[in-house]
Amino acid sequence: MENSTHKLEIFRGFLKFKSNQTKIWGVLIFLSIVTVIEVVLGIVKPEILMHTFLGAKIINWIFIILTLVKAYYIAWDFMHLRDETNGLQVSIVITLLFLIAYLVFILLVEGNYIYDVMYEGFVSWNF
Amino acid sequence: MSSTISTTEEEEDLWGGGNKPFRASYGKLMMWFFIVSDALTFSGFLVAYGFSRFKNIDSWPIADEVFNHFPFLHGVDAPMYYVALMTFVLIFSSVTMVLAVDAGHHMQRDKVTFYMALTIIGGAVFVGSQAWEWKNFIKGEYGAVETTGGQIYQFVYKDNPRKRIGLEEIAYEIPDERLQHESKKGVWFYDEPNLPSFTIEEIITGFNSNSDIVIKTEKIDKKGHKIILSREESLEQINQAKYVVEGANLIRNEYGNRLFADFFFFITGFHGFHVFSGVVINIIIFFNVLVGTYERRGHYEMVEKVGLYWHFVDLVWVFVFTFFYLV
């Protein structure tokens, strides 16, 4: 069996589980905590996090980072990418990261530009 | 002897076939190919959503004001709780799936059966929750009016701008009769569209006579709140209204920008379809486990492959949750 051995460490070895099952429950707890933090932030919306930073509100940056953290643990532990070869991990992650980052960059810049054109143009869009 | 064998295995015959690239089986690699391409499809959807949102950054609907329903809490403003619950359901069904995969590695058929069943139930609960969410979204709660320029005007109390007012409270009933369209009176293939509950004249008349009501526009101020007009401005603007909008469809919706509902339907619909097909595939695998197909085959790799797909669906939901409901 190629997958009979699992790597049982998460957080770079900070937490080491005894079996694969306990690791799964541990990851579930971690993902739940992250989700709860997201939901609480989304409901409370602390005033201090509503300032704009690098083109988006700080709270939105927090949401995006937490989402990527969740995505990492789902892919690495639930989809067993942690147990795959380095080559497979890299081919999946680099492909997605590169293409999606490019798509995000190009379309968001374009959307922003169109907003400026509509906002500063001499055509009223509210007629 | 054993050392000789291991060296021949290390010098693998690249052109002789039977190799496993990345030491993963063919089926798993192909599932990863599918997942990567499907991830690009979803990112295309989500980035298109971001594009439209950036394009209408000053008038995009605020998700907390749209998705604020919770079962059995009628009329209570409960933003986010329901989607958070859905997220937990999906994450939990992901966990039962990965436990099934784990049990499969140990060839424990009963455990695989049990966890697969739980996963199917979780997926079904999620799809059902999404259907309920869609029902609320399509039905709408308060209703709004739309101007010729496509702006949505909602109605709130002047003293309490957080509280919205339904159209039925505003409308001043003007008795009129709906004429049945008959083929002898015109082109026979014209159909009769569904009419909203109130005509625009009834809304405008009622609005003008009730001085407690003001208009909430779809524009957003610097702090991220919707701009609410004064009574005088509202009286001026209400004459721009051309349509009564109740709920949402692909053309217009009472929440704001038309694209918002379109993206909601397409993104959550596409994801919901993935969950649905995942449940169907899970059921097939579940019955295969029951009849012992994988026991005879000697390994439970099929469970692992369908598990990959199932986790991917969960992964996508994490992103949809963030970009549709949180950001």
PDB file of C-alpha atoms in Angstrom, chain A residues 16-17 20 22 29 31-32 36 39 46-47 55 57 64 68 75-76 81-82 94-95 97 99 105 107 111 124-125:
ATOM      1  CA  LYS A  16       2.345  15.318  16.308  1.00  0.00           C
ATOM      2  CA  PHE A  17      -0.533  12.876  16.335  1.00  0.00           C
ATOM      3  CA  ASN A  20      -4.139   9.159  11.282  1.00  0.00           C
ATOM      4  CA  THR A  22      -6.551  11.575  15.656  1.00  0.00           C
ATOM      5  CA  ILE A  29     -10.863  21.184  15.316  1.00  0.00           C
ATOM      6  CA  LEU A  31     -10.584  24.235  10.729  1.00  0.00           C
ATOM      7  CA  SER A  32     -13.579  24.798  13.012  1.00  0.00           C
ATOM      8  CA  VAL A  36     -15.530  30.426  14.008  1.00  0.00           C
ATOM      9  CA  VAL A  39     -17.806  34.148  11.382  1.00  0.00           C
ATOM     10  CA  PRO A  46     -14.466  45.525  14.522  1.00  0.00           C
ATOM     11  CA  GLU A  47     -14.068  49.157  13.589  1.00  0.00           C
ATOM     12  CA  GLY A  55      -6.460  48.294  -1.789  1.00  0.00           C
ATOM     13  CA  LYS A  57      -9.986  46.489   4.067  1.00  0.00           C
ATOM     14  CA  ILE A  64      -8.526  35.832   2.516  1.00  0.00           C
ATOM     15  CA  LEU A  68      -5.916  30.119   2.234  1.00  0.00           C
ATOM     16  CA  ALA A  75      -5.598  19.885   0.623  1.00  0.00           C
ATOM     17  CA  TRP A  76      -2.671  18.713   2.724  1.00  0.00           C
ATOM     18  CA  LEU A  81      -1.220  15.884  -0.383  1.00  0.00           C
ATOM     19  CA  ARG A  82       1.102  15.769   2.627  1.00  0.00           C
ATOM     20  CA  ILE A  94       2.299  26.087  -8.548  1.00  0.00           C
ATOM     21  CA  THR A  95      -0.021  25.611 -11.529  1.00  0.00           C
ATOM     22  CA  LEU A  97      -1.200  29.632  -7.795  1.00  0.00           C
ATOM     23  CA  LEU A  99      -2.790  30.870 -13.156  1.00  0.00           C
ATOM     24  CA  PHE A 105      -4.536  40.454 -11.043  1.00  0.00           C
ATOM     25  CA  LEU A 107      -9.370  41.099 -13.998  1.00  0.00           C
ATOM     26  CA  GLY A 111     -12.608  46.053 -13.096  1.00  0.00           C
ATOM     27  CA  SER A 124     -24.615  59.546 -16.070  1.00  0.00           C
ATOM     28  CA  TRP A 125     -25.425  55.951 -15.224  1.00  0.00           C
TER      29      TRP A 125
END
